[in-house]
Amino acid sequence: MSEPFKTDSRQMLGRLRTVMADDAAGQTRLDQITQLIAEEMHTEVCSIYLFRDEDTLELCATQGLNLEAVHQTRMRLGEGLVGRVARTGTVINTDDAPATRGFRYMPETGEEAYSSFMGVPVQRLGEKLGVLVVQSKDGRTFSDEEVYAVEVVAMVLAEMAELGAFTGEGAAMSARHQQSVQFRGTTAQDGTARGHVWLHEPRVVVTNLIGEDPVREQERLNEAVEELRIGVERMLSFARSGDKEQLEVLEAYRMFANSKGWMRRMEEDIGRGLSAEAAVEKEQSTARARMAQVTDPYLRDRLHDLDDLSNRMLRILTGQGGETGAAMPPDPILIARNIGPAELLDYGRSLKGIVLEEGSVGSHAAIIARALAIPLVIHAARITTEALNGDPILVDGDQGIAHLRPDDTVFAAFRDKMAMQAKAQERYASIREKPALTLCGQTISLTMNAGLMADLPSLEGSGANGVGLFRTELQFLIRSQMPRRSELSELYARVMDAAHGKPVVFRTLDIGSDKVVPYMKPTDEPNPAMGWRAIRVGLDKPGMMRMQLQALIRGANGRPLTVMFPFVAQRDEYAAARAEMDKAMERERILGHPLPETLKIGAMLETPSLAFAPDKFYQEVDFLSIGGNDLKQFFFAADRENERVRRRYDTLNVSFLTFLQNIVERCTRTGTPLSFCGEDAGRPVEAACLAAIGLRTLSMRPASIGPVKSILRRTHLGELRDTIEDASARGDQSVRGAVMEYLRGKL
Ligand code: PEP
Ligand code: MG
C-alpha cells in the first residue's frame, strides 16, 4: 500500500474560492472543480453527479473518467455505489470498489481501472442534491481527514448549486429555485388563492462560506454561542415553572447550546477552512438529514430544536433577523413550518393563503385560518426550503395542493378554476338577502359558526340568520394568559352588538382534546378526545365555568341570552351545568346586575349516548344542537384528527343518516328545537340531505352559506328524501351516489 497523501483542506477551499470568484460558465466551473479536487486529493478521478429528477442521478462533470460519459451516464437512486450514497446520505469509503456491496460497473465511464472509491453526499440542509466522488487506481482507504475534506468541499458545492452557480448548458441542477414545483399536502381550509410567497421566517442566506482567518472565525463562533446561551438562559428564567412542555424544550435548547460535541465539530470545520456560519449550517444540514430518517416523535422534536437553534445562531452570525427588509407583496401567501394562532392573527386578513409544512386540521392555526376564510394547505413537506420570498405561488385549498412557481399550463388551469369560483360567488351574492327556501316551500334557517371578533363582519356579508355556534374557547386558545371576566363580558357584549338582534348561541368552553389552552397544565391522557374535556372539565373545575357564565350574563346586559353546553353525554351533566347557570343568575340578581330578557339553555349532542337519553332530558333542554364532527367520530370510532381514518366513513352512510333521523324524530316527538352545527352542515350535498331528513337549522362556516343556500333553493326535500329512502332500501352503504344523481338533475 502506498504512503498516505496529505490533503490540506484549507488549501483546497482557498483554491475553490478562486474558482467560484471566476465568472466561468456553469459547466466550465464544474470541470475546474473536479480537476482541482483530484489534484488536491491526489486521485486520478473526481466526478460530480447531480440529481436530474427525484430519483435519477447524472454524471455532470469528471476529471479522469471518459468525457463522453458526461451527461450520458445516469443511474437511479440506490443504484450502484453512487446511487447508494445518494439514497442513504452517508459516505462510502472503500479500497476495493468492485468488491463492495451494490457496486455497478458503468462501462462507458472507463471506471473499471479504479479500485478505491470515496463517495460523499452533496446536500444542503438535508436536501439531497448529488454525490461527489473521488477514485484512484491504488487500493487505498481514504483517511478520516480526507473524508472530512471532501465533505466540506461537498458542502460548499451544495451552496453553489443553491445559488444557481451551475446555470449553464447541461448542468442537472440548473436554477433549482426557478423550477416549478408542486406540493401535495392536506386541506385544512378550502378555497383558492393566487399570490406571492411571504416567508414567515425567511431563510438565512449564507454567502460567506469560506473563512479567511480561522482565528477570527473561531472568535465569531464563540461570541455567537455566548449570545445564544445568554438568550436561552433568559428564556428559561422567564419560563413559568408549571409549564412542563415549555421547560422541556428550553432545557433541550440549553443542552444543545452547551453541547461539547456540537462545539467541537464546528471548531473542527472552522479549522478546516469554513466560516463560522458555514460550520453552523453544516451541523444543521446533518441534523436535517437525520430528521428525515428518524420516526421517533421525541427524537424528531429534539432535532427540530437543534434546527431552530441553528437558525438562531445563523441570524446572530449573519445579522439577518426575521426582518430582511423585503417588502411584503400585496398578495402574500404565507409559507412557514408552523405558526401560532396569535402570530397568524397579527397577519390577519392581509394574507391570501397559507401553506405549512406541519400543522394539523384541528390546530389553532387552522381554526384561525378557517375563521378568516384563508385557504390553508398543511403537510406541504419541504416547502420552506424550496420557496423564496416573492416567488409566484398558487394555493389550491380544495385539493390540498400548492404550486410554487407554476408554469403556464398550471397557471391557466388555475385561472379557470378561480374564474369559476368567482362566478359562483356572484351567484351567491345575488341570493344573499333571499331565504333558503326549498322547491317544496320549506325554509331552512342557515346560521354561522364563529369564535373570533374577526368572524363577525361575515354575519352581514354571508346573509346568515344569526350565529348558531360561537366557540368561546377560541378566545382562550389564542391568548397566553387566561382572559379576565371583564374582558370576556365586554367581548360577548360586542358579539351581541354586532349581531344586531340576530340570535347568537354561545357554547361554553370546549377545551381539552385537541384544544389545549397554553396556561393550563396539560393533562397526559391516552385518549384526549374521549378524555377530560368540555363540560367534564367545567363540572370538575366549576370556577372557570362560573366565571364564564357570569361574563355571559353581564355581556347580555338585559338582552336575550342563549347558551349551550358542549359534549354532554348524559342527563345529569346537563342538569348540573344548568344548576350552575341558575346559581349564576341568582348571584347576578343579588348583585343588582340586569338579567337577560330571556334565557335559553341547550346541550350539544356529540356522543351517541345522548341520542338514547330519556325523554325527560329531551323535555328539559331548551334546544339541542348536533355537533356532527364529534358525533360522527364516535359513531364510527374514527378519530376526526387522524388523516388515515378521518375520511374513511361517509356522512351519507345509511347507518349514520338513520341514526340522525332517529334523533330528529325524537326531537319532533318531544318538541325539542334541533340544529346541526358540525362541518357537514356547510357541505352543500350533506346539508341538503340533513334538510331532507328533517333538520331545519344548519350552522356552518360563513363561506358555506352561499353554496348551501344555492343548492337548497333548487332542491325538493320530499323528492330527495324518497331518493335517500330508495337507496337505503336497495341496501346501498352510502346514499351519496343516488343523491348526487338526483341533485345533478336539478342543477
Ligand atoms: C362538533 O363537534 O361538531 C362541533 C361543532 O364542535 P367542535 O368542532 O368545536 O368540536
Ligand atoms: Mg365538538
mmCIF file of C-alpha atoms in Angstrom, residues 161-348:
data_model
loop_
_atom_site.group_PDB
_atom_site.id
_atom_site.type_symbol
_atom_site.label_atom_id
_atom_site.label_comp_id
_atom_site.label_asym_id
_atom_site.label_seq_id
_atom_site.Cartn_x
_atom_site.Cartn_y
_atom_site.Cartn_z
ATOM 1 C CA ALA A 161 -25.845 24.770 -6.690
ATOM 2 C CA GLU A 162 -28.191 26.536 -4.320
ATOM 3 C CA LEU A 163 -27.023 29.898 -5.525
ATOM 4 C CA GLY A 164 -27.619 28.923 -9.094
ATOM 5 C CA ALA A 165 -23.893 28.849 -9.831
ATOM 6 C CA PHE A 166 -24.340 25.949 -12.242
ATOM 7 C CA THR A 167 -26.857 27.541 -14.516
ATOM 8 C CA GLY A 168 -25.146 26.564 -17.692
ATOM 9 C CA GLU A 169 -25.854 24.226 -20.529
ATOM 10 C CA GLY A 170 -26.334 20.660 -19.427
ATOM 11 C CA ALA A 171 -25.993 21.077 -15.689
ATOM 12 C CA ALA A 172 -28.608 18.961 -13.949
ATOM 13 C CA MET A 173 -29.358 21.273 -11.086
ATOM 14 C CA SER A 174 -29.878 24.256 -13.303
ATOM 15 C CA ALA A 175 -31.505 27.060 -11.400
ATOM 16 C CA ARG A 176 -33.354 24.844 -8.985
ATOM 17 C CA HIS A 177 -35.091 27.781 -7.462
ATOM 18 C CA GLN A 178 -36.569 28.737 -10.780
ATOM 19 C CA GLN A 179 -38.257 25.419 -11.371
ATOM 20 C CA SER A 180 -41.914 24.853 -10.952
ATOM 21 C CA VAL A 181 -42.692 22.564 -8.005
ATOM 22 C CA GLN A 182 -45.945 21.083 -6.801
ATOM 23 C CA PHE A 183 -46.513 20.315 -3.132
ATOM 24 C CA ARG A 184 -49.179 17.818 -2.259
ATOM 25 C CA GLY A 185 -50.348 18.357 1.294
ATOM 26 C CA THR A 186 -53.620 18.178 3.178
ATOM 27 C CA THR A 187 -56.586 20.537 3.046
ATOM 28 C CA ALA A 188 -57.152 22.460 6.262
ATOM 29 C CA GLN A 189 -59.227 25.266 4.797
ATOM 30 C CA ASP A 190 -60.580 25.172 1.305
ATOM 31 C CA GLY A 191 -60.630 27.919 -1.283
ATOM 32 C CA THR A 192 -58.097 29.002 -3.860
ATOM 33 C CA ALA A 193 -55.569 31.794 -3.784
ATOM 34 C CA ARG A 194 -53.009 33.227 -6.109
ATOM 35 C CA GLY A 195 -50.165 35.361 -4.851
ATOM 36 C CA HIS A 196 -46.518 35.606 -3.961
ATOM 37 C CA VAL A 197 -44.510 33.880 -1.292
ATOM 38 C CA TRP A 198 -44.048 35.587 2.031
ATOM 39 C CA LEU A 199 -41.806 33.537 4.292
ATOM 40 C CA HIS A 200 -42.807 33.744 7.924
ATOM 41 C CA GLU A 201 -39.202 33.119 8.884
ATOM 42 C CA PRO A 202 -37.036 33.939 5.906
ATOM 43 C CA ARG A 203 -34.232 31.517 5.368
ATOM 44 C CA VAL A 204 -30.868 32.837 6.403
ATOM 45 C CA VAL A 205 -28.736 33.018 3.289
ATOM 46 C CA VAL A 206 -25.128 32.137 3.955
ATOM 47 C CA THR A 207 -22.936 33.657 1.282
ATOM 48 C CA ASN A 208 -19.670 33.701 3.146
ATOM 49 C CA LEU A 209 -18.766 30.031 3.281
ATOM 50 C CA ILE A 210 -15.020 30.014 3.381
ATOM 51 C CA GLY A 211 -13.233 31.623 6.302
ATOM 52 C CA GLU A 212 -10.059 33.514 5.553
ATOM 53 C CA ASP A 213 -8.848 33.728 9.108
ATOM 54 C CA PRO A 214 -9.664 30.714 11.293
ATOM 55 C CA VAL A 215 -8.785 32.577 14.493
ATOM 56 C CA ARG A 216 -11.255 35.314 13.682
ATOM 57 C CA GLU A 217 -13.914 32.753 12.665
ATOM 58 C CA GLN A 218 -13.387 30.918 15.927
ATOM 59 C CA GLU A 219 -13.900 34.165 17.835
ATOM 60 C CA ARG A 220 -17.063 34.888 15.882
ATOM 61 C CA LEU A 221 -18.375 31.417 16.696
ATOM 62 C CA ASN A 222 -17.581 31.831 20.395
ATOM 63 C CA GLU A 223 -19.289 35.208 20.533
ATOM 64 C CA ALA A 224 -22.373 33.873 18.797
ATOM 65 C CA VAL A 225 -22.586 30.839 21.068
ATOM 66 C CA GLU A 226 -22.254 33.090 24.092
ATOM 67 C CA GLU A 227 -25.075 35.314 22.860
ATOM 68 C CA LEU A 228 -27.151 32.232 22.182
ATOM 69 C CA ARG A 229 -26.558 30.822 25.649
ATOM 70 C CA ILE A 230 -27.484 34.108 27.307
ATOM 71 C CA GLY A 231 -30.660 34.181 25.234
ATOM 72 C CA VAL A 232 -31.609 30.644 26.240
ATOM 73 C CA GLU A 233 -30.929 31.356 29.929
ATOM 74 C CA ARG A 234 -33.084 34.454 29.695
ATOM 75 C CA MET A 235 -35.930 32.450 28.155
ATOM 76 C CA LEU A 236 -35.539 29.856 30.891
ATOM 77 C CA SER A 237 -35.729 32.453 33.636
ATOM 78 C CA PHE A 238 -38.977 33.776 32.136
ATOM 79 C CA ALA A 239 -40.481 30.350 31.645
ATOM 80 C CA ARG A 240 -43.067 29.515 34.214
ATOM 81 C CA SER A 241 -42.143 26.594 36.367
ATOM 82 C CA GLY A 242 -45.557 24.982 35.837
ATOM 83 C CA ASP A 243 -45.203 24.715 32.091
ATOM 84 C CA LYS A 244 -43.584 21.352 31.706
ATOM 85 C CA GLU A 245 -43.530 21.283 27.945
ATOM 86 C CA GLN A 246 -42.002 24.736 27.518
ATOM 87 C CA LEU A 247 -39.363 23.961 30.116
ATOM 88 C CA GLU A 248 -38.557 20.720 28.372
ATOM 89 C CA VAL A 249 -37.942 22.492 25.076
ATOM 90 C CA LEU A 250 -35.812 25.168 26.696
ATOM 91 C CA GLU A 251 -33.809 22.587 28.613
ATOM 92 C CA ALA A 252 -33.144 20.852 25.317
ATOM 93 C CA TYR A 253 -32.024 24.189 23.849
ATOM 94 C CA ARG A 254 -29.719 24.679 26.804
ATOM 95 C CA MET A 255 -28.327 21.198 26.360
ATOM 96 C CA PHE A 256 -27.525 21.826 22.699
ATOM 97 C CA ALA A 257 -26.150 25.309 23.343
ATOM 98 C CA ASN A 258 -23.717 23.805 25.836
ATOM 99 C CA SER A 259 -23.035 20.635 23.903
ATOM 100 C CA LYS A 260 -19.310 19.980 23.670
ATOM 101 C CA GLY A 261 -19.706 17.667 20.671
ATOM 102 C CA TRP A 262 -21.608 20.311 18.701
ATOM 103 C CA MET A 263 -18.978 22.949 19.513
ATOM 104 C CA ARG A 264 -16.081 20.632 18.750
ATOM 105 C CA ARG A 265 -17.426 19.670 15.349
ATOM 106 C CA MET A 266 -17.958 23.295 14.404
ATOM 107 C CA GLU A 267 -14.484 24.240 15.642
ATOM 108 C CA GLU A 268 -13.003 21.483 13.530
ATOM 109 C CA ASP A 269 -14.873 22.722 10.475
ATOM 110 C CA ILE A 270 -13.536 26.209 11.040
ATOM 111 C CA GLY A 271 -10.052 24.755 11.393
ATOM 112 C CA ARG A 272 -10.541 23.140 8.012
ATOM 113 C CA GLY A 273 -11.359 26.435 6.385
ATOM 114 C CA LEU A 274 -15.083 27.037 6.789
ATOM 115 C CA SER A 275 -16.516 30.307 8.024
ATOM 116 C CA ALA A 276 -18.368 30.255 11.371
ATOM 117 C CA GLU A 277 -21.779 30.372 9.666
ATOM 118 C CA ALA A 278 -20.855 27.609 7.242
ATOM 119 C CA ALA A 279 -19.820 25.468 10.216
ATOM 120 C CA VAL A 280 -23.205 26.057 11.870
ATOM 121 C CA GLU A 281 -25.022 25.297 8.651
ATOM 122 C CA LYS A 282 -23.075 22.087 8.161
ATOM 123 C CA GLU A 283 -24.294 20.865 11.551
ATOM 124 C CA GLN A 284 -27.795 21.952 10.708
ATOM 125 C CA SER A 285 -27.625 20.061 7.468
ATOM 126 C CA THR A 286 -26.601 16.882 9.275
ATOM 127 C CA ALA A 287 -29.452 17.312 11.767
ATOM 128 C CA ARG A 288 -31.966 17.767 8.939
ATOM 129 C CA ALA A 289 -30.688 14.683 7.151
ATOM 130 C CA ARG A 290 -31.184 12.718 10.365
ATOM 131 C CA MET A 291 -34.581 14.244 10.859
ATOM 132 C CA ALA A 292 -35.680 12.833 7.514
ATOM 133 C CA GLN A 293 -34.873 9.335 8.740
ATOM 134 C CA VAL A 294 -35.948 9.449 12.363
ATOM 135 C CA THR A 295 -39.508 8.395 13.057
ATOM 136 C CA ASP A 296 -39.487 8.589 16.842
ATOM 137 C CA PRO A 297 -41.510 11.731 17.633
ATOM 138 C CA TYR A 298 -39.395 12.648 20.671
ATOM 139 C CA LEU A 299 -36.149 12.469 18.729
ATOM 140 C CA ARG A 300 -37.660 14.384 15.838
ATOM 141 C CA ASP A 301 -38.685 17.140 18.220
ATOM 142 C CA ARG A 302 -35.157 17.329 19.582
ATOM 143 C CA LEU A 303 -33.724 17.524 16.077
ATOM 144 C CA HIS A 304 -36.211 20.296 15.371
ATOM 145 C CA ASP A 305 -34.932 22.077 18.451
ATOM 146 C CA LEU A 306 -31.411 21.822 17.125
ATOM 147 C CA ASP A 307 -32.622 23.160 13.803
ATOM 148 C CA ASP A 308 -34.255 26.150 15.496
ATOM 149 C CA LEU A 309 -31.145 26.774 17.486
ATOM 150 C CA SER A 310 -29.001 26.660 14.358
ATOM 151 C CA ASN A 311 -31.295 29.240 12.762
ATOM 152 C CA ARG A 312 -30.850 31.490 15.769
ATOM 153 C CA MET A 313 -27.091 31.116 15.510
ATOM 154 C CA LEU A 314 -27.161 31.900 11.797
ATOM 155 C CA ARG A 315 -29.200 35.007 12.449
ATOM 156 C CA ILE A 316 -26.710 36.149 15.083
ATOM 157 C CA LEU A 317 -23.739 35.470 12.817
ATOM 158 C CA THR A 318 -25.115 36.978 9.632
ATOM 159 C CA GLY A 319 -27.045 39.783 11.270
ATOM 160 C CA GLN A 320 -30.136 38.718 9.336
ATOM 161 C CA GLY A 321 -33.114 38.999 11.640
ATOM 162 C CA GLY A 322 -36.649 37.926 10.882
ATOM 163 C CA GLU A 323 -36.730 41.345 9.212
ATOM 164 C CA THR A 324 -34.883 41.111 5.936
ATOM 165 C CA GLY A 325 -36.003 44.458 4.705
ATOM 166 C CA ALA A 326 -38.030 42.768 1.970
ATOM 167 C CA ALA A 327 -41.418 44.335 1.407
ATOM 168 C CA MET A 328 -44.442 42.109 1.880
ATOM 169 C CA PRO A 329 -46.028 41.513 -1.531
ATOM 170 C CA PRO A 330 -49.548 42.913 -1.991
ATOM 171 C CA ASP A 331 -50.932 39.374 -2.345
ATOM 172 C CA PRO A 332 -48.948 37.447 0.293
ATOM 173 C CA ILE A 333 -49.166 33.683 0.621
ATOM 174 C CA LEU A 334 -47.620 32.834 3.962
ATOM 175 C CA ILE A 335 -45.146 29.963 3.987
ATOM 176 C CA ALA A 336 -43.962 28.546 7.307
ATOM 177 C CA ARG A 337 -43.015 25.336 9.027
ATOM 178 C CA ASN A 338 -45.729 26.052 11.528
ATOM 179 C CA ILE A 339 -47.297 29.133 13.022
ATOM 180 C CA GLY A 340 -49.029 30.011 16.264
ATOM 181 C CA PRO A 341 -52.568 31.393 16.364
ATOM 182 C CA ALA A 342 -51.534 34.771 17.743
ATOM 183 C CA GLU A 343 -48.928 35.255 15.028
ATOM 184 C CA LEU A 344 -51.490 34.362 12.416
ATOM 185 C CA LEU A 345 -53.939 36.848 13.837
ATOM 186 C CA ASP A 346 -51.237 39.528 13.578
ATOM 187 C CA TYR A 347 -51.181 38.996 9.829
ATOM 188 C CA GLY A 348 -54.966 38.929 9.831
#
